[in-house]
XYZ file of C-alpha atoms in Angstrom:
438
model
C 29.496 -7.942 -3.930
C 26.963 -5.032 -4.155
C 27.735 -0.989 -3.006
C 25.288 -0.858 -0.804
C 26.002 3.443 -0.628
C 25.320 3.682 -4.540
C 22.299 1.807 -4.079
C 20.539 3.909 -1.144
C 22.178 7.383 -3.574
C 19.306 5.869 -5.984
C 16.789 5.959 -3.708
C 17.968 9.200 -2.044
C 18.751 7.749 1.343
C 21.426 8.701 3.016
C 22.152 5.633 5.863
C 20.144 2.817 7.104
C 18.053 2.975 10.484
C 19.103 0.460 13.247
C 16.667 -2.296 12.407
C 17.784 -2.421 8.761
C 21.277 -2.494 9.751
C 21.164 -5.091 12.013
C 18.564 -7.058 9.185
C 21.907 -7.138 6.596
C 24.226 -8.368 9.559
C 22.378 -11.252 10.524
C 21.866 -11.766 6.523
C 25.567 -11.694 6.007
C 25.217 -15.515 6.314
C 21.944 -17.249 5.172
C 19.825 -18.068 7.835
C 16.571 -17.986 8.934
C 14.963 -14.541 10.465
C 11.898 -13.355 12.158
C 11.440 -9.681 11.285
C 9.125 -7.983 13.580
C 8.872 -3.754 12.592
C 6.459 -0.975 12.793
C 4.473 -0.326 9.521
C 6.640 2.611 7.954
C 9.696 1.816 9.766
C 11.757 0.453 6.402
C 11.344 -3.242 5.954
C 11.014 -3.872 2.612
C 14.232 -1.972 1.914
C 15.499 -3.852 5.020
C 15.013 -7.596 3.171
C 15.579 -6.402 -0.187
C 18.740 -5.376 0.590
C 19.237 -8.569 2.806
C 17.972 -10.492 -0.286
C 19.794 -8.734 -3.271
C 23.278 -9.066 -0.970
C 23.051 -12.770 -1.851
C 22.126 -13.139 -5.453
C 24.495 -13.934 -8.397
C 23.638 -11.550 -10.797
C 25.052 -13.928 -14.186
C 22.942 -16.518 -12.852
C 19.987 -15.917 -15.252
C 17.226 -17.894 -13.249
C 14.861 -17.190 -9.943
C 17.166 -16.975 -6.656
C 14.362 -14.801 -4.313
C 10.791 -15.625 -4.015
C 8.493 -12.355 -2.118
C 5.101 -13.749 -1.156
C 2.658 -10.496 -0.291
C -1.295 -10.848 0.572
C -2.154 -8.033 -1.312
C -1.052 -6.560 -4.782
C -1.032 -3.386 -3.755
C 1.702 -4.520 -1.440
C 3.508 -6.618 -4.581
C 3.621 -3.084 -6.577
C 4.898 -1.346 -3.540
C 7.836 -4.097 -3.059
C 8.561 -4.034 -6.824
C 8.837 -0.208 -6.873
C 11.291 -0.284 -4.114
C 13.260 -2.837 -6.258
C 13.657 -0.585 -9.575
C 14.459 2.502 -7.298
C 17.525 0.454 -6.194
C 18.765 0.424 -9.644
C 20.493 -3.299 -9.277
C 19.830 -3.795 -12.870
C 18.261 -7.409 -11.395
C 15.064 -8.638 -13.485
C 12.017 -8.459 -11.092
C 8.687 -9.641 -12.018
C 5.546 -9.128 -10.241
C 2.521 -11.928 -10.184
C -0.710 -10.864 -8.574
C -4.755 -11.204 -9.467
C -6.404 -8.423 -11.719
C -2.905 -8.724 -14.047
C -3.519 -10.533 -17.204
C -1.529 -14.090 -16.934
C -0.755 -14.324 -20.428
C 1.647 -11.124 -19.955
C 3.317 -12.598 -16.765
C 4.043 -15.868 -18.459
C 5.866 -14.074 -20.798
C 8.047 -12.095 -18.493
C 8.460 -15.623 -17.008
C 10.123 -17.057 -19.976
C 13.456 -15.603 -19.347
C 13.948 -16.131 -15.354
C 13.907 -13.285 -13.326
C 16.305 -12.790 -10.433
C 13.627 -11.800 -8.246
C 9.335 -13.207 -8.020
C 7.075 -11.011 -6.502
C 3.469 -11.948 -5.868
C -0.109 -13.078 -4.424
C -0.382 -16.738 -3.405
C -2.892 -17.429 -5.104
C -1.416 -16.137 -8.329
C 1.950 -17.673 -7.487
C 0.641 -21.454 -6.917
C -0.727 -20.822 -10.380
C 2.148 -20.244 -11.939
C 4.058 -23.069 -10.220
C 0.934 -25.572 -11.129
C 1.579 -24.599 -14.912
C 5.317 -24.593 -14.888
C 6.287 -21.011 -15.504
C 8.440 -20.546 -12.195
C 11.134 -22.905 -12.227
C 12.250 -23.281 -8.512
C 15.830 -25.097 -8.927
C 17.584 -21.922 -7.770
C 14.894 -20.261 -5.528
C 17.340 -19.974 -2.140
C 16.050 -17.260 -0.504
C 11.678 -17.247 0.498
C 10.025 -13.920 2.205
C 6.751 -13.818 3.677
C 5.818 -10.225 3.878
C 3.109 -9.645 6.098
C 3.601 -13.082 7.231
C 0.217 -13.200 9.117
C -1.754 -12.096 6.840
C -0.582 -14.525 4.209
C -1.215 -17.282 6.388
C -4.461 -16.405 7.140
C -7.888 -18.384 6.025
C -7.693 -18.573 2.362
C -3.990 -18.216 1.765
C -2.303 -20.958 3.683
C -3.153 -23.644 1.572
C -1.510 -21.950 -1.165
C 1.674 -20.658 0.952
C 1.801 -24.439 2.016
C 1.776 -25.560 -1.577
C 4.656 -22.965 -2.888
C 6.698 -23.845 -0.203
C 6.280 -27.592 -0.651
C 7.999 -27.175 -4.126
C 11.219 -25.352 -2.946
C 13.185 -27.770 -2.657
C 16.438 -25.329 -2.468
C 15.616 -23.153 -0.276
C 18.646 -21.821 2.392
C 16.696 -18.836 3.734
C 13.474 -17.929 5.075
C 12.385 -14.497 6.374
C 9.176 -13.486 7.599
C 7.993 -10.202 8.183
C 5.105 -8.818 9.705
C 4.425 -5.274 12.114
C 2.640 -7.316 14.339
C 3.571 -10.604 16.680
C 0.244 -12.269 16.632
C 0.194 -15.438 14.046
C 1.941 -18.779 15.166
C 4.111 -19.913 12.476
C 3.041 -23.305 10.934
C 4.878 -26.172 11.025
C 5.503 -26.454 7.141
C 7.455 -22.762 6.938
C 10.785 -24.141 7.250
C 12.213 -22.006 9.852
C 14.562 -23.854 11.569
C 17.302 -22.581 14.010
C 15.580 -19.163 13.113
C 16.668 -15.655 14.687
C 14.349 -13.009 15.786
C 14.409 -9.047 15.637
C 11.779 -7.188 17.611
C 11.070 -3.815 17.084
C 8.052 -3.707 17.751
C 7.746 -3.729 22.123
C 10.339 -1.523 22.307
C 8.958 1.527 19.798
C 7.742 3.751 22.373
C 8.424 6.949 19.771
C 5.740 5.528 17.941
C 3.402 5.075 20.815
C 4.038 8.540 21.697
C 3.361 9.633 18.242
C -0.173 8.305 18.232
C -3.052 10.168 19.583
C -6.041 8.097 20.187
C -9.739 9.628 21.065
C -13.182 8.323 21.633
C -15.903 10.183 19.727
C -19.534 9.278 21.291
C -22.017 8.696 18.439
C -25.035 8.062 20.878
C -27.093 11.243 20.278
C -27.310 11.157 16.508
C -26.255 8.357 14.131
C -23.147 7.385 13.373
C -23.173 8.923 9.793
C -24.120 12.132 10.985
C -21.747 12.137 13.857
C -18.856 11.231 10.836
C -20.028 14.113 9.281
C -19.541 16.151 11.769
C -16.560 14.942 12.547
C -14.886 15.437 8.709
C -16.109 19.247 8.961
C -14.689 19.719 12.293
C -11.284 18.354 11.115
C -11.274 19.900 7.706
C -9.469 19.368 5.164
C -6.727 16.684 6.457
C -6.347 13.575 4.940
C -8.188 10.728 6.814
C -8.933 7.118 6.490
C -12.387 5.802 7.380
C -12.478 1.966 8.141
C -15.432 -0.071 8.095
C -16.243 -3.757 9.105
C -18.282 -4.581 5.624
C -17.950 -3.559 2.121
C -22.110 -3.023 2.257
C -20.907 0.027 4.654
C -18.090 1.204 2.391
C -20.478 2.071 -0.843
C -23.510 3.394 1.556
C -21.418 5.898 3.796
C -19.595 6.893 0.825
C -22.850 7.630 -0.999
C -24.129 9.315 2.222
C -21.025 11.776 2.837
C -21.239 12.935 -1.049
C -24.991 13.552 -0.376
C -23.763 15.970 2.135
C -21.014 17.823 -0.314
C -18.023 15.430 1.450
C -16.085 14.466 -1.866
C -14.601 11.344 -0.566
C -13.230 8.005 -2.550
C -13.767 4.468 -1.388
C -11.983 1.316 -1.715
C -12.577 -2.306 -1.049
C -11.122 -5.830 -2.437
C -14.867 -6.572 -4.901
C -13.541 -3.464 -7.120
C -12.361 -3.772 -10.184
C -8.487 -3.372 -10.638
C -8.811 -0.250 -12.528
C -11.187 1.236 -10.061
C -8.985 0.171 -7.123
C -6.013 1.832 -8.618
C -8.087 5.186 -9.757
C -9.363 5.194 -5.888
C -5.877 5.318 -4.226
C -4.492 7.443 -6.660
C -6.925 10.166 -6.101
C -6.505 10.010 -2.248
C -2.217 10.191 -2.772
C -2.492 13.014 -4.871
C -4.770 15.076 -2.997
C -8.097 14.634 -5.296
C -9.653 13.372 -2.478
C -9.189 14.196 1.327
C -11.164 11.134 2.368
C -10.557 7.659 1.900
C -13.439 4.931 3.164
C -12.575 1.638 2.888
C -12.447 -2.006 4.470
C -9.092 -3.688 6.291
C -7.489 -4.335 2.452
C -6.323 -0.974 3.072
C -4.661 -1.636 6.430
C -1.998 -3.332 5.263
C 0.840 -2.753 2.415
C -0.495 1.033 0.724
C 2.066 3.289 0.900
C 0.286 6.223 1.312
C 1.883 8.596 3.244
C 0.910 11.929 5.356
C -2.410 10.204 6.845
C -3.606 12.603 9.651
C -6.864 10.660 11.397
C -7.413 7.329 10.971
C -11.120 7.002 12.063
C -12.594 3.463 13.068
C -15.811 3.982 11.993
C -16.314 0.214 12.712
C -14.838 -1.167 16.056
C -11.853 -3.391 14.832
C -12.352 -6.728 16.162
C -9.099 -7.378 17.546
C -6.171 -5.563 18.927
C -3.740 -7.035 15.687
C -6.452 -5.165 13.109
C -6.946 -1.943 15.377
C -2.928 -2.328 14.993
C -2.275 -2.540 11.260
C -4.900 -0.114 10.478
C -3.416 2.592 12.891
C -0.303 1.569 10.849
C -1.331 3.907 8.403
C -0.570 6.918 10.446
C 2.002 8.105 12.858
C 4.719 6.525 10.446
C 8.250 7.278 11.028
C 8.715 10.975 12.116
C 4.827 12.303 11.576
C 2.023 12.168 13.775
C -1.406 11.054 13.934
C -4.693 10.644 15.505
C -6.874 7.452 15.733
C -10.439 8.374 16.329
C -13.024 5.581 17.461
C -16.147 6.068 17.039
C -18.561 4.373 19.630
C -22.529 4.235 18.905
C -25.034 3.017 21.196
C -24.901 0.229 22.863
C -21.323 -0.028 21.640
C -18.374 0.281 24.124
C -14.374 1.104 24.245
C -13.113 -2.083 23.368
C -10.985 -3.526 25.916
C -8.018 -3.795 24.654
C -7.424 -0.169 24.666
C -7.126 -0.086 28.377
C -7.024 3.569 29.406
C -4.621 4.895 26.884
C -7.223 7.426 25.052
C -9.075 10.627 25.360
C -12.795 11.829 24.533
C -13.403 13.621 21.376
C -15.091 16.880 21.403
C -16.945 18.617 18.224
C -18.425 21.644 18.063
C -20.395 23.610 15.727
C -20.778 25.152 13.137
C -19.728 22.298 10.862
C -19.043 23.663 7.935
C -18.175 21.043 4.554
C -14.491 22.022 3.861
C -13.249 23.106 0.829
C -13.604 21.202 -2.556
C -9.636 19.818 -2.986
C -7.425 21.594 -5.162
C -6.910 18.835 -7.611
C -8.098 16.728 -10.075
C -6.808 13.753 -11.396
C -7.047 12.555 -15.709
C -6.573 9.242 -16.908
C -4.717 8.462 -19.653
C -4.576 5.256 -21.498
C -0.444 4.586 -22.111
C 1.604 3.190 -19.573
C 5.084 1.831 -18.991
C 4.357 -0.986 -21.081
C 3.756 1.831 -24.175
C 7.220 3.013 -23.307
C 5.554 6.112 -21.753
C 6.844 7.436 -18.352
C 6.928 10.516 -16.294
C 8.863 12.767 -17.798
C 6.835 12.291 -21.197
C 3.624 12.778 -19.258
C 4.953 16.375 -18.269
C 6.438 17.337 -21.402
C 2.642 16.181 -23.139
C 0.766 18.328 -20.384
C 2.915 21.356 -20.525
C 3.326 21.768 -24.231
C 0.323 20.391 -25.483
C -2.057 21.506 -22.295
C 0.237 24.616 -21.645
C 0.153 23.952 -17.810
C 2.807 25.179 -15.603
C 5.066 23.004 -13.739
C 3.114 23.950 -10.409
C -0.481 23.055 -11.922
C 1.048 19.379 -12.385
C 0.981 17.294 -9.210
C 1.313 13.844 -8.584
C 2.048 11.164 -11.398
C 1.596 7.596 -11.278
C 2.739 5.487 -14.637
C 1.155 2.365 -14.246
C 1.845 -1.078 -16.896
C -1.099 0.147 -19.409
C -2.263 3.529 -17.948
C -1.044 6.755 -16.043
C -2.983 9.244 -13.750
C -1.994 12.783 -13.221
C -3.239 15.119 -10.780
C -4.222 18.638 -12.623
C -5.043 22.073 -10.392
C -8.847 21.969 -10.640
C -8.711 26.017 -11.573
C -6.669 25.296 -14.979
C -8.307 21.364 -15.778
C -10.786 22.756 -18.176
C -9.060 25.059 -20.223
C -5.858 22.276 -20.419
C -8.318 19.297 -21.372
C -9.935 20.961 -24.739
C -6.068 21.762 -25.365
C -5.010 17.729 -24.884
C -8.507 16.058 -25.713
C -7.620 13.788 -29.241
C -3.677 14.424 -29.127
C -1.040 11.749 -29.152
C 1.483 11.403 -26.468
C 4.824 9.943 -28.114
C 3.223 9.585 -31.404
C 0.339 7.123 -29.715
C -3.035 7.522 -29.639
C -3.990 8.039 -26.278
C -7.763 8.068 -24.062
C -7.580 11.073 -21.810
C -10.479 11.348 -19.602
C -11.121 12.831 -16.517
C -10.544 9.743 -13.670
C -13.701 8.434 -12.233
């Protein structure tokens, strides 16, 4: 048996919330479960603890398979898993990651495999993943997994899980139908969405009229009005994301953009710079509405109106998380109307001049070409920047160490001097390329 209290200590949590306790209770016996709970409520921890409780640590075989729709969600799940400190072997599989490295990690079968549908199906076809001991299947954001383009891969995976005893479907919305190929007989349901009145009260919804100016100009005014509060701007199309980012930069608004067609490193860089305060503004498509661990978002700005209530709900799930509050602002242009799914649950946003460009963020981000696979961790990075770069602790911000690189926030006012000191230096006797993250 696992000591749940000890695992919680590892992630600095005193006790589980009601939803997490109920998931554990229902999973004491292997049984199919549909978990519906708002974004930020701790679903990942809930289903991981439930799955771990049935793993035989001595059996060197994959026993739990977790499918997630995006690489970012895969990495987030993996991170929570590692923080628990169970000692279980975990492997992640996703597009943009070298398949050869994944295949090497799968030779000695991990207890838990986490992956995106396409990459998992590819490994199954190649025989890299052995399925005979997989008893638990978890589909996180199951509705997104089953959308067009993912359903066939999920079906292919499920059909190879002959030893399956337990299926968990997890989502923050209850919109999707469960297809017949999902083994879900006698399933139980936990629905924490409809009764979650506190979250509804925390999220304020506002309408911003954009009929007298262009939407671009109105967004500029809105950002100036809001100041340096972290904000995500949602567009419906990739082209709009890049065009809008360029327009705001031309007006002096520093921002990052993020969409699914970007290279993996560029996506990681954009998210890191937004998380660590190098940028207050992230402009993105709906790819950022699910599975991204970005705390403390104050404003969600719907530059383009979300076409459905489900998409609107997922976008807003980036803010007003748990004990925080947030505001969703819907920009309504000429020949546009407030979406019918809002009902009357909104206020009208008023902006008043002058519209002054917010000050530049206090942080910049350094890229370091060494990561976990090079045996470099956060402590190594802090030591290097402190000793070689002569930075004080308060001048070093959020550090994110990936497999083959690291991103670190450095106070902008100290960056130039520190960069001259660390340029060309080694970390743990390894030569590192160090540059300003672009």
